[in-house]
PDB file of C-alpha atoms and ligand atoms in Angstrom:
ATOM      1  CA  UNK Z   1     -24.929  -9.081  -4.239  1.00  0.00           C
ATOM      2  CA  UNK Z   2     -24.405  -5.582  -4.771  1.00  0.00           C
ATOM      3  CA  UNK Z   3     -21.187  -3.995  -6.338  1.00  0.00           C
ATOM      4  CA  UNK Z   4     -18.765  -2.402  -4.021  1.00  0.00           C
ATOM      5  CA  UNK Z   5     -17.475   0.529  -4.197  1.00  0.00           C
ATOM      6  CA  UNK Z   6     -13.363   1.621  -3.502  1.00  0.00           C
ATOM      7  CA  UNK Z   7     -12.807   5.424  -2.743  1.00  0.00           C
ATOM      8  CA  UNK Z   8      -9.757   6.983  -2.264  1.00  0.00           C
ATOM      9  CA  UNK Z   9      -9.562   9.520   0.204  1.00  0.00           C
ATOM     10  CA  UNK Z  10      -7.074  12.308   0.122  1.00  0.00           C
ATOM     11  CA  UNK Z  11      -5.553  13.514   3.275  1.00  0.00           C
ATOM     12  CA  UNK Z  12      -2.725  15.635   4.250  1.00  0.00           C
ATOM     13  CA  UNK Z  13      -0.135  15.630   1.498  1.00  0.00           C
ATOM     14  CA  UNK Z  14      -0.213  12.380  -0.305  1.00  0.00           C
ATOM     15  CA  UNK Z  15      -2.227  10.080   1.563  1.00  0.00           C
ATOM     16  CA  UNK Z  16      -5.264   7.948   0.419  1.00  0.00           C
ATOM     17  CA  UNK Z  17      -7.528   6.984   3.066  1.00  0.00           C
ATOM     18  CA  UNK Z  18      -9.546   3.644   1.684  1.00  0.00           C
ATOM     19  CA  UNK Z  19     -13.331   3.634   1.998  1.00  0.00           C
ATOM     20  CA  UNK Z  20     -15.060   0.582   0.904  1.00  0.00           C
ATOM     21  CA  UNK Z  21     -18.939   0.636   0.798  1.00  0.00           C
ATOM     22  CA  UNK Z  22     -22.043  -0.721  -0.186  1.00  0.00           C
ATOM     23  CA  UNK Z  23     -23.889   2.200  -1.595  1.00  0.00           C
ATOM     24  CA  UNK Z  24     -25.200   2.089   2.541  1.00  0.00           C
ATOM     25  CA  UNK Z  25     -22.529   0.916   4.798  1.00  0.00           C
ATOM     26  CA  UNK Z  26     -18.562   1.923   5.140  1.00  0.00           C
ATOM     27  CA  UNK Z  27     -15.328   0.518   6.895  1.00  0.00           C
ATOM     28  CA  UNK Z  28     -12.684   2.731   6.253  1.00  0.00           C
ATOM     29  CA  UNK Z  29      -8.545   1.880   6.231  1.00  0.00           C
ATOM     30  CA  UNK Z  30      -6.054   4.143   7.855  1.00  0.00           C
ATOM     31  CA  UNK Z  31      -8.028   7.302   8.817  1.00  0.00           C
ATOM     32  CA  UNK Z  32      -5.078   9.571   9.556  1.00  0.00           C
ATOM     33  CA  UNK Z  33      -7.402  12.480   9.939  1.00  0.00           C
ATOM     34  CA  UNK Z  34     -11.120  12.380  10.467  1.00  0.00           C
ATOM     35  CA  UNK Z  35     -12.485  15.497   8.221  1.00  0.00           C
ATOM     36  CA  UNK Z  36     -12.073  14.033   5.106  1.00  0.00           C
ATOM     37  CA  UNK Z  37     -13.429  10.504   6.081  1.00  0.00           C
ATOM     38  CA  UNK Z  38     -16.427  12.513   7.570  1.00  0.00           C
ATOM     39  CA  UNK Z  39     -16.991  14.750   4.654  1.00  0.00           C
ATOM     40  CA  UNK Z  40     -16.891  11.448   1.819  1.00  0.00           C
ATOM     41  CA  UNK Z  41     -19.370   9.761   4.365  1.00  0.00           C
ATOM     42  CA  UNK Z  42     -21.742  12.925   4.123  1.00  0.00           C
ATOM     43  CA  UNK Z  43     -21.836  13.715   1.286  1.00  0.00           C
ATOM     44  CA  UNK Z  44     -22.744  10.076  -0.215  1.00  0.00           C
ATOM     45  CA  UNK Z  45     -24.697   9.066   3.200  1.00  0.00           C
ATOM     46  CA  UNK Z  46     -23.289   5.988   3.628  1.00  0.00           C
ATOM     47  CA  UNK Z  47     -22.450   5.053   7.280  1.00  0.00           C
ATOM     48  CA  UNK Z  48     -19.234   3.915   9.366  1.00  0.00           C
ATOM     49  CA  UNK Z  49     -19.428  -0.006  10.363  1.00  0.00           C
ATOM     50  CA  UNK Z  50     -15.366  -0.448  10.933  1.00  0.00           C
ATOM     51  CA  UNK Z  51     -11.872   1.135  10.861  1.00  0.00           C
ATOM     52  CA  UNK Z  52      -9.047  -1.158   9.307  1.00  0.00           C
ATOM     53  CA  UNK Z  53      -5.489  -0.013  10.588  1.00  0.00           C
ATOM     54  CA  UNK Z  54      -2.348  -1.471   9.022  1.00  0.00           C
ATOM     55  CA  UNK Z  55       0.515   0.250  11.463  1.00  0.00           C
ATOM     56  CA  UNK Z  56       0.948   2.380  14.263  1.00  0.00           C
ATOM     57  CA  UNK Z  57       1.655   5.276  12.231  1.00  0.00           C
ATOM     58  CA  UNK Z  58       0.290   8.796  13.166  1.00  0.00           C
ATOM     59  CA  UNK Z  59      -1.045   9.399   9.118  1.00  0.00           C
ATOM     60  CA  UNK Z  60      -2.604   6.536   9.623  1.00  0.00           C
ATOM     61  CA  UNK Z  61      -4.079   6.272  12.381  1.00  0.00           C
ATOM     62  CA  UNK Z  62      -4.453  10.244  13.320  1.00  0.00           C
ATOM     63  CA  UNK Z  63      -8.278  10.776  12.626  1.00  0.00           C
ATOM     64  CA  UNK Z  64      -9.719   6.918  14.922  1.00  0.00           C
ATOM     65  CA  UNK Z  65     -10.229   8.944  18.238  1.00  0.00           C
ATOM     66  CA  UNK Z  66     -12.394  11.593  16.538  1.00  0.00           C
ATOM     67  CA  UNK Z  67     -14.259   9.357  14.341  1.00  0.00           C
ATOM     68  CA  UNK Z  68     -15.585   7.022  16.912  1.00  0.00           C
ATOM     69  CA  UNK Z  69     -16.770  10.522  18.649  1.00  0.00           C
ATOM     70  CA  UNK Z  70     -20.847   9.275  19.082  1.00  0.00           C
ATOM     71  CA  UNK Z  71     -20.478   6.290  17.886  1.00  0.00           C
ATOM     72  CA  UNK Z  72     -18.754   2.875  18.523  1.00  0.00           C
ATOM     73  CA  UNK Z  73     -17.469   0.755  15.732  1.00  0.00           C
ATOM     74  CA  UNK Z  74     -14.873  -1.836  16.090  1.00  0.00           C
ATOM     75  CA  UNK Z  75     -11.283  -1.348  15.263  1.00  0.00           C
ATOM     76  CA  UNK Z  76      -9.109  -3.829  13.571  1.00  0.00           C
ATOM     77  CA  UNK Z  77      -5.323  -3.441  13.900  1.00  0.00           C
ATOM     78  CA  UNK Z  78      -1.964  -5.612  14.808  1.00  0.00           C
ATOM     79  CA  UNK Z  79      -1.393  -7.414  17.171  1.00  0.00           C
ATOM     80  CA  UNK Z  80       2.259  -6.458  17.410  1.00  0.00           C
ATOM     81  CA  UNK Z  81       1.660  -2.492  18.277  1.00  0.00           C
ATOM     82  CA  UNK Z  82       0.326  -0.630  20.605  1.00  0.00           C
ATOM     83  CA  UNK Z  83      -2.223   1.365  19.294  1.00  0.00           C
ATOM     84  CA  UNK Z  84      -5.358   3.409  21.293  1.00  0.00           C
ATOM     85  CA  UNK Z  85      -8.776   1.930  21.020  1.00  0.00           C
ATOM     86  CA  UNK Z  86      -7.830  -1.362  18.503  1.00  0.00           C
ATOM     87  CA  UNK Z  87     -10.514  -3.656  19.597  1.00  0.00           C
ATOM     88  CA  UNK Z  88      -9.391  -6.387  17.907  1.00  0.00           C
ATOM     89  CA  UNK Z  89      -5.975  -7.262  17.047  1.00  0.00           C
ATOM     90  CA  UNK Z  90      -4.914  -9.215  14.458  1.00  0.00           C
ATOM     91  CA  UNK Z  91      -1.873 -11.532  13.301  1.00  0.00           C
ATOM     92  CA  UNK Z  92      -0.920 -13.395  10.171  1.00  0.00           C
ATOM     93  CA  UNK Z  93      -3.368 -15.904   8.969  1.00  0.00           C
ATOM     94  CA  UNK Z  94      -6.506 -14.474  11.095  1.00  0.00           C
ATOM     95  CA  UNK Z  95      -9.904 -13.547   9.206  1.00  0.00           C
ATOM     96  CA  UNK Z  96     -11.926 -10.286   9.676  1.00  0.00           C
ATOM     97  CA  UNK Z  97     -15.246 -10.771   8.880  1.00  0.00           C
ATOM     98  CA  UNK Z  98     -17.612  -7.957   8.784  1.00  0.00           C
ATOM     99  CA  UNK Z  99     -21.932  -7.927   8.403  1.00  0.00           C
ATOM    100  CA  UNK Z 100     -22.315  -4.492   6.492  1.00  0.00           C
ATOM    101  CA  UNK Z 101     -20.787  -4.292   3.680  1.00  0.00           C
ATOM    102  CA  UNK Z 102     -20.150  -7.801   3.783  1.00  0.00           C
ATOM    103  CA  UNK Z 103     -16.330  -8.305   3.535  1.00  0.00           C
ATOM    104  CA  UNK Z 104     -14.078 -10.925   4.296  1.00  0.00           C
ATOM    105  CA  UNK Z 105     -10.425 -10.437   4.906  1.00  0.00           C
ATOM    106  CA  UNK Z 106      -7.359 -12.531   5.605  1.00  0.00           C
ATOM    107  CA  UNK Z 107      -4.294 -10.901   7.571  1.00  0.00           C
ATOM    108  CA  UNK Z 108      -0.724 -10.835   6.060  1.00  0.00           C
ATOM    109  CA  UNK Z 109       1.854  -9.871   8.234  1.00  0.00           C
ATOM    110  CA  UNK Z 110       4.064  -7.926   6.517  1.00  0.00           C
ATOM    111  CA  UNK Z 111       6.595  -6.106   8.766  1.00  0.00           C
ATOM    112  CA  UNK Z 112       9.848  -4.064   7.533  1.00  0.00           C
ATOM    113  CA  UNK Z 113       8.020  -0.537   6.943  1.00  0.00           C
ATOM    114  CA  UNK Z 114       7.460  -0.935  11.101  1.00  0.00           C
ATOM    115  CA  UNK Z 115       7.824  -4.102  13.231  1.00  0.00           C
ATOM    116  CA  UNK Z 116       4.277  -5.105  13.192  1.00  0.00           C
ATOM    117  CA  UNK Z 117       2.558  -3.942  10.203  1.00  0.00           C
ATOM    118  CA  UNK Z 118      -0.437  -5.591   8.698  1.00  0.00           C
ATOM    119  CA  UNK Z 119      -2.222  -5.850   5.079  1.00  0.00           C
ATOM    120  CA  UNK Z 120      -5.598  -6.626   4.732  1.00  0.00           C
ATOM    121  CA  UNK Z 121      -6.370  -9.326   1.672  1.00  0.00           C
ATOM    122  CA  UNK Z 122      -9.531  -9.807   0.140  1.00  0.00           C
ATOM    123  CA  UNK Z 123      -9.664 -12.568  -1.958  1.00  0.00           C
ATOM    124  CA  UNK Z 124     -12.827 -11.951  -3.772  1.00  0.00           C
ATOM    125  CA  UNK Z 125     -15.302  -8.882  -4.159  1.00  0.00           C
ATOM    126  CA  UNK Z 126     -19.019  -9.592  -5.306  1.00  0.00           C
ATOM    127  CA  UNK Z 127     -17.656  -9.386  -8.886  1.00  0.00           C
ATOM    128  CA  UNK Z 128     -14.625 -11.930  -8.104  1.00  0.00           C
ATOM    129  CA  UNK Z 129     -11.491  -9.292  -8.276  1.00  0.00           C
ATOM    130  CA  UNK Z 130      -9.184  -9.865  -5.578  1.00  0.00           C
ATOM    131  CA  UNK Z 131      -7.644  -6.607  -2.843  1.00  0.00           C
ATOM    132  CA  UNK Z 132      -5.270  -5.537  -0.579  1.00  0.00           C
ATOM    133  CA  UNK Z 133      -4.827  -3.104   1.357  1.00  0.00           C
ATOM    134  CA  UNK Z 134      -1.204  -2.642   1.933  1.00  0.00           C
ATOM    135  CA  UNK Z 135      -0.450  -0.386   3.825  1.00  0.00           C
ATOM    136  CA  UNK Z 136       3.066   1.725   3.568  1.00  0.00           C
ATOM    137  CA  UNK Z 137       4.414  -1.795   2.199  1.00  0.00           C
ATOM    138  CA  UNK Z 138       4.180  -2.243  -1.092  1.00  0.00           C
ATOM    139  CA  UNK Z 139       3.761   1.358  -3.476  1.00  0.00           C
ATOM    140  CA  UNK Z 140       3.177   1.941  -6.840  1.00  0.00           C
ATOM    141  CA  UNK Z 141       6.186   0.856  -8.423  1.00  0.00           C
ATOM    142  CA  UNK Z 142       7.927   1.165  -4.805  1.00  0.00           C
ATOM    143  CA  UNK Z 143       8.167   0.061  -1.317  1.00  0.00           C
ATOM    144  CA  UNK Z 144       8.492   1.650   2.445  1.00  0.00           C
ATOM    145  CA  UNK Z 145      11.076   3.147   3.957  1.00  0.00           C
ATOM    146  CA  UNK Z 146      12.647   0.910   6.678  1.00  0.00           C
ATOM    147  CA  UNK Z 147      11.967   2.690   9.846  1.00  0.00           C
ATOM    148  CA  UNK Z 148      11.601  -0.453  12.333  1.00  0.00           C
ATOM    149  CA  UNK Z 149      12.667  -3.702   9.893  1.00  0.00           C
ATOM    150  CA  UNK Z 150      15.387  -5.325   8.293  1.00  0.00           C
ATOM    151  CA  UNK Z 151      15.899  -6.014   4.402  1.00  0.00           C
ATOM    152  CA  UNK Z 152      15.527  -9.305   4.829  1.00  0.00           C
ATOM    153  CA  UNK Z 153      11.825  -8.829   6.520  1.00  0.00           C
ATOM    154  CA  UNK Z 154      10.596  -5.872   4.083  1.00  0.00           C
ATOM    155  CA  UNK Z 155      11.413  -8.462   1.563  1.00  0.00           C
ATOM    156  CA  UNK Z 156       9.848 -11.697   2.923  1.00  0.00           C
ATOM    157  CA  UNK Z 157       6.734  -9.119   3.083  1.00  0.00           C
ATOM    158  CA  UNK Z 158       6.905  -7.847  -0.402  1.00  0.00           C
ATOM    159  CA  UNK Z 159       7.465 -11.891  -1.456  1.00  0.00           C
ATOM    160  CA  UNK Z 160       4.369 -12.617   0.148  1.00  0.00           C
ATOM    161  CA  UNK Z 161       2.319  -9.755  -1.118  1.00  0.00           C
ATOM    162  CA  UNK Z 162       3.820 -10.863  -4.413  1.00  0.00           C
ATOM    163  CA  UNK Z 163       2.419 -14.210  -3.866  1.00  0.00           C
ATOM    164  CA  UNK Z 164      -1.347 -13.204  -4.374  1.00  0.00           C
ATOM    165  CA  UNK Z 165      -2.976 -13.283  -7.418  1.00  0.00           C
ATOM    166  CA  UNK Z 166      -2.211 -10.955 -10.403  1.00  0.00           C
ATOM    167  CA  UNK Z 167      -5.756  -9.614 -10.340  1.00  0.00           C
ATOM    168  CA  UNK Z 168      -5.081  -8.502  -7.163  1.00  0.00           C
ATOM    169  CA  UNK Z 169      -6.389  -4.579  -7.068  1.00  0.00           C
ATOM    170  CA  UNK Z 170      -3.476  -3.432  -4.483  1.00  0.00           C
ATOM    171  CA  UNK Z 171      -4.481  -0.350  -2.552  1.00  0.00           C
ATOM    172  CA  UNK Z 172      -1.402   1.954  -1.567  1.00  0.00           C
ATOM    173  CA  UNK Z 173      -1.552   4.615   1.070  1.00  0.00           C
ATOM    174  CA  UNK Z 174       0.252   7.400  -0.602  1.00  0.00           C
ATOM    175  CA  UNK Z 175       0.513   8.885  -3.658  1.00  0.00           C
ATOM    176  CA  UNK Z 176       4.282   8.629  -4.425  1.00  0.00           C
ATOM    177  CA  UNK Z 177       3.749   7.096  -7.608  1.00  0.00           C
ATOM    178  CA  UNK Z 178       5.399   9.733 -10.040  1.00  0.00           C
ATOM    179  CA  UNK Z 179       8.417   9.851  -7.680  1.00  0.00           C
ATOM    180  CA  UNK Z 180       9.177   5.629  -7.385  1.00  0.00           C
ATOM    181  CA  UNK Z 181       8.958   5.701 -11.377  1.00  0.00           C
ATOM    182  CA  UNK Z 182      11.674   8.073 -11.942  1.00  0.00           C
ATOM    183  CA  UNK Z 183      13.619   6.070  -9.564  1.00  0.00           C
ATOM    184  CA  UNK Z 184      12.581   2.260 -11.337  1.00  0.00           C
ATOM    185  CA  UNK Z 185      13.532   4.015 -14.912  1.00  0.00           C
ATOM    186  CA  UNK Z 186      17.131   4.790 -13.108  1.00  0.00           C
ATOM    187  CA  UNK Z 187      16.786   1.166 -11.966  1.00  0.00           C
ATOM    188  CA  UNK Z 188      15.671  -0.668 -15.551  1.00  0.00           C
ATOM    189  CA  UNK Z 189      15.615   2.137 -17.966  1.00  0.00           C
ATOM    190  CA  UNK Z 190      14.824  -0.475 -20.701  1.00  0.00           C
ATOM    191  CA  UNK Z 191      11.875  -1.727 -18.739  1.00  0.00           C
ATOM    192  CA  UNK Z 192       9.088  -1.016 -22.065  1.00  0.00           C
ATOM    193  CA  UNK Z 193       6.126  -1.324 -19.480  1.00  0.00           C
ATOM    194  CA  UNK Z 194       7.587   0.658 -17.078  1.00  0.00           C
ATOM    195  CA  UNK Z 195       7.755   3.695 -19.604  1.00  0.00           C
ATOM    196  CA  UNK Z 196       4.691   3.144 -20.981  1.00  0.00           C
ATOM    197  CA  UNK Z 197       3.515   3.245 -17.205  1.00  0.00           C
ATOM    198  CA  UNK Z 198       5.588   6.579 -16.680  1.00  0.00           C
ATOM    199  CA  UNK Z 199       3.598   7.878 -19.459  1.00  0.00           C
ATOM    200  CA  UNK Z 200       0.309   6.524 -18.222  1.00  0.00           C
ATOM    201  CA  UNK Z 201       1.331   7.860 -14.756  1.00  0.00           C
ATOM    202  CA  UNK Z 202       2.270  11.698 -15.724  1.00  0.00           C
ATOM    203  CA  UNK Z 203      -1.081  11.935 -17.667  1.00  0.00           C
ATOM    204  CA  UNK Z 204      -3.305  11.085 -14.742  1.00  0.00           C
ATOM    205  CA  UNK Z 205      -1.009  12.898 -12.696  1.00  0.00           C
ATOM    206  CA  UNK Z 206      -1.753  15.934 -14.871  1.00  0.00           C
ATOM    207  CA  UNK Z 207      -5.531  15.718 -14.143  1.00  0.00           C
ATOM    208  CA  UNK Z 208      -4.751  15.170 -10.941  1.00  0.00           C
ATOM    209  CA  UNK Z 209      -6.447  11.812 -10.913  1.00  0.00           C
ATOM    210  CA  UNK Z 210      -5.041   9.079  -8.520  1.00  0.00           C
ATOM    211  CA  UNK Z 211      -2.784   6.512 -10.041  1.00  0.00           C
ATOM    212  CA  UNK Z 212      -3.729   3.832  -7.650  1.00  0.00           C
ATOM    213  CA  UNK Z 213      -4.859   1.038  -7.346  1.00  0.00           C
ATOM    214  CA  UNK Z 214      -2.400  -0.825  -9.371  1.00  0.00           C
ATOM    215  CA  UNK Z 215      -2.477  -4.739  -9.278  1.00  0.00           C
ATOM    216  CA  UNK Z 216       0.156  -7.216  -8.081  1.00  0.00           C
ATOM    217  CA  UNK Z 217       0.513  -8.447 -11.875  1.00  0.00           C
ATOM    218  CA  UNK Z 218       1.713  -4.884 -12.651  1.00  0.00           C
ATOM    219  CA  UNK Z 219       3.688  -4.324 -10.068  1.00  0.00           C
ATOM    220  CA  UNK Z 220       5.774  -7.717 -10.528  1.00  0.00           C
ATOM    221  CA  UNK Z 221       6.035  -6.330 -14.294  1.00  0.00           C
ATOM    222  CA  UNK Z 222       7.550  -2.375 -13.119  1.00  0.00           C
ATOM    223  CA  UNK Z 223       8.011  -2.193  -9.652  1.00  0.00           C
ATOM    224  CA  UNK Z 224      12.221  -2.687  -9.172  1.00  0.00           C
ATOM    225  CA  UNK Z 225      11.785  -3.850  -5.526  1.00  0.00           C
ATOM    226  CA  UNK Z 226       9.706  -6.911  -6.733  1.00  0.00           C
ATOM    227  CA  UNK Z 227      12.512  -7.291  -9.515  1.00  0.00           C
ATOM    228  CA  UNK Z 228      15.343  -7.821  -6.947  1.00  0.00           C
ATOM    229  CA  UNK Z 229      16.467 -10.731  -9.362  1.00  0.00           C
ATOM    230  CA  UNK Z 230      16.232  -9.393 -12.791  1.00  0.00           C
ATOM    231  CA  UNK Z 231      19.542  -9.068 -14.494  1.00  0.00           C
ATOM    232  CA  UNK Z 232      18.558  -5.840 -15.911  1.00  0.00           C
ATOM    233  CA  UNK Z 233      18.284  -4.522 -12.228  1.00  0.00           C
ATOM    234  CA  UNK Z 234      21.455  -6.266 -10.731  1.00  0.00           C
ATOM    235  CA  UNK Z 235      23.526  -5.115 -13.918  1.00  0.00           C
ATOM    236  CA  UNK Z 236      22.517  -0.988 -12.636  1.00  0.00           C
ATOM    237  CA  UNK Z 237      23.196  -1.952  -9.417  1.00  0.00           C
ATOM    238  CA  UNK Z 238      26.917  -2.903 -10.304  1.00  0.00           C
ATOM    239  CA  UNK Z 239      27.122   0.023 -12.304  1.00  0.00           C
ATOM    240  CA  UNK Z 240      25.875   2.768 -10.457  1.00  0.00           C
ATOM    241  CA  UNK Z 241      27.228   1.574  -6.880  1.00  0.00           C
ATOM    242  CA  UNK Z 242      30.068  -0.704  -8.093  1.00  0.00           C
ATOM    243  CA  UNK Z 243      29.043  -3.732  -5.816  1.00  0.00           C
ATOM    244  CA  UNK Z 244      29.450  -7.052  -7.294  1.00  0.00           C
ATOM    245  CA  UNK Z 245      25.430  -8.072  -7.003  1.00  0.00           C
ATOM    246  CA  UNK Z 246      25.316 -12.067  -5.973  1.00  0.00           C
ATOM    247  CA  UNK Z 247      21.660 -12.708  -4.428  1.00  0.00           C
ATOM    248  CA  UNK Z 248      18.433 -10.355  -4.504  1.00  0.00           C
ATOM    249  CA  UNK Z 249      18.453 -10.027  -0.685  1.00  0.00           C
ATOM    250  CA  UNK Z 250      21.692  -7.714  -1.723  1.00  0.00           C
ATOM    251  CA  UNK Z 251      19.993  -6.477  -4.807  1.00  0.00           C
ATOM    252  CA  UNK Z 252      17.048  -5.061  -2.733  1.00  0.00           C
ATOM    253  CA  UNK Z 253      19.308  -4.267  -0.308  1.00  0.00           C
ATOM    254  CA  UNK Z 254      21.448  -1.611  -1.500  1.00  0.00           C
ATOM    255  CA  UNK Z 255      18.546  -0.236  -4.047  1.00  0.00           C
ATOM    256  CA  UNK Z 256      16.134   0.530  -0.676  1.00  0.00           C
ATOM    257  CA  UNK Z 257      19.516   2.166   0.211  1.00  0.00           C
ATOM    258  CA  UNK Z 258      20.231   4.022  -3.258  1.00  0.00           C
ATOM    259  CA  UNK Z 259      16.715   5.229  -3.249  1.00  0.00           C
ATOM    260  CA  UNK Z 260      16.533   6.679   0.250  1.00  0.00           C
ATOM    261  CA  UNK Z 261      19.295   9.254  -1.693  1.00  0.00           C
ATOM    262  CA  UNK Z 262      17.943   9.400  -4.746  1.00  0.00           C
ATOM    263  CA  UNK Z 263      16.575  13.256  -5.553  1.00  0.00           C
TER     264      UNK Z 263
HETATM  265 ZN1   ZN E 301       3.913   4.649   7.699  1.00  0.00          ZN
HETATM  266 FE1   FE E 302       2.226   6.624   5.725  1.00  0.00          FE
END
């Protein structure tokens, strides 16, 4: 079977729109705008077979109405919003299966970011390498704001995405990378891999190369909301905020709260 291939799109500010493809055939995840998706399609010829949508939000969803302009291609989304011209919706534990490029997914839900978000796993390309698509879930060495879920949700979500196999090659929707590390080094400042990932980070950064996709294996290693039970990370927390840290749920807790005012 042939290779795939994993392009990141970027749109508006800081978004990466996912297109996965054959070298013939495309499905693309999140298409908050159209252009871009249009222009990557053109200019390699490769052609739209399916749009993946993870939540209801408008930078990610923006661009389906003018991309299915002349041509009809189904589109997968959750079952738990309301979103214009989803054809199929999708809960936890359903498959996607698509002809061309051949890909197979599983559904996570993962709510907390918004009530009914989805992720998209892939538990083996051609080559055997594991991906998700995530989403505004899990980030680079961060997580999503809570605009319709609880802690206690955005963390079951995170726990599952945690879950999947280190391999895993975890594809983010935004580029906030530069901006959760700063706030992980406040977190565990003597987290080695996490400065060594700063560094890593800021040069790719600099050539203004994408620092995604990280894998689950890294991210349980640097990312401080997968770390809600490291010592390291409780012992800031009681520091910083002067709250007596007993169970993660708290941990993660008031650190998605610190870092909603952390500049
Ligand atoms: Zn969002
Ligand atoms: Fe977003």
């Amino acid at each position: 079977m042939n290779a795939l291939e994993y392009v990141p799109v970027p749109a508006f500010e800081d978004n990466y729109i996912w297109v996965v493809s054959d070298g013939h055939h495309a499905v693309v995840v999140d298409p908050g705008e159209a252009a871009p998706v249009r222009a990557c399609l053109a200019k390699r010829g490769w052609r739209l077979s399916a749009i993946l949508l993870t939540h209801h939000h408008q930078d990610h969803v923006g661009g389906v109405a003018d991309l299915l302009k002349g041509q009809a291609v189904p589109v997968y989304g959750p079952a738990g919003e309301a979103i214009a011209h989803v054809t199929q919706r999708l809960k936890n534990g359903d498959r996607v299966t698509i002809a061309k490029p051949a890909l197979e997914f599983s559904v996570l839900d993962v709510p907390g970011h918004t009530s009914g978000h989805i992720a998209y796993f892939q538990a083996a390309d051609p080559g055997g390498t594991p991906h998700v698509f995530c989403g505004d879930t899990l980030f680079a060495c961060g997580c999503g704001r809570l605009f319709e879920g609880t802690p206690a949700q955005m963390l079951a979500s995170l726990d599952a995405l945690a879950a999947l196999p280190g391999a895993t090659q975890v594809h983010c929707a935004h580029e906030y990378t530069l901006s959760n590390i700063r706030f992980a080094l406040a977190c565990e400042p003597g987290n080695v891999e996490l400065q060594a990932w700063r560094d890593k980070a800021s040069e790719l950064r600099a050539r203004n190369q994408p620092t995604l996709p990280t894998t689950i294996a890294h991210e349980r290693a640097v990312n401080p909301f997968l770390r809600s039970d490291s010592p390291a990370v409780h012992a800031t927390l009681q520091e910083q905020l002067h709250e007596k840290i007993f169970d993660r749920l708290t941990a993660f807790t008031l650190m998605r709260e610190w870092k909603n005012r952390f500049r």
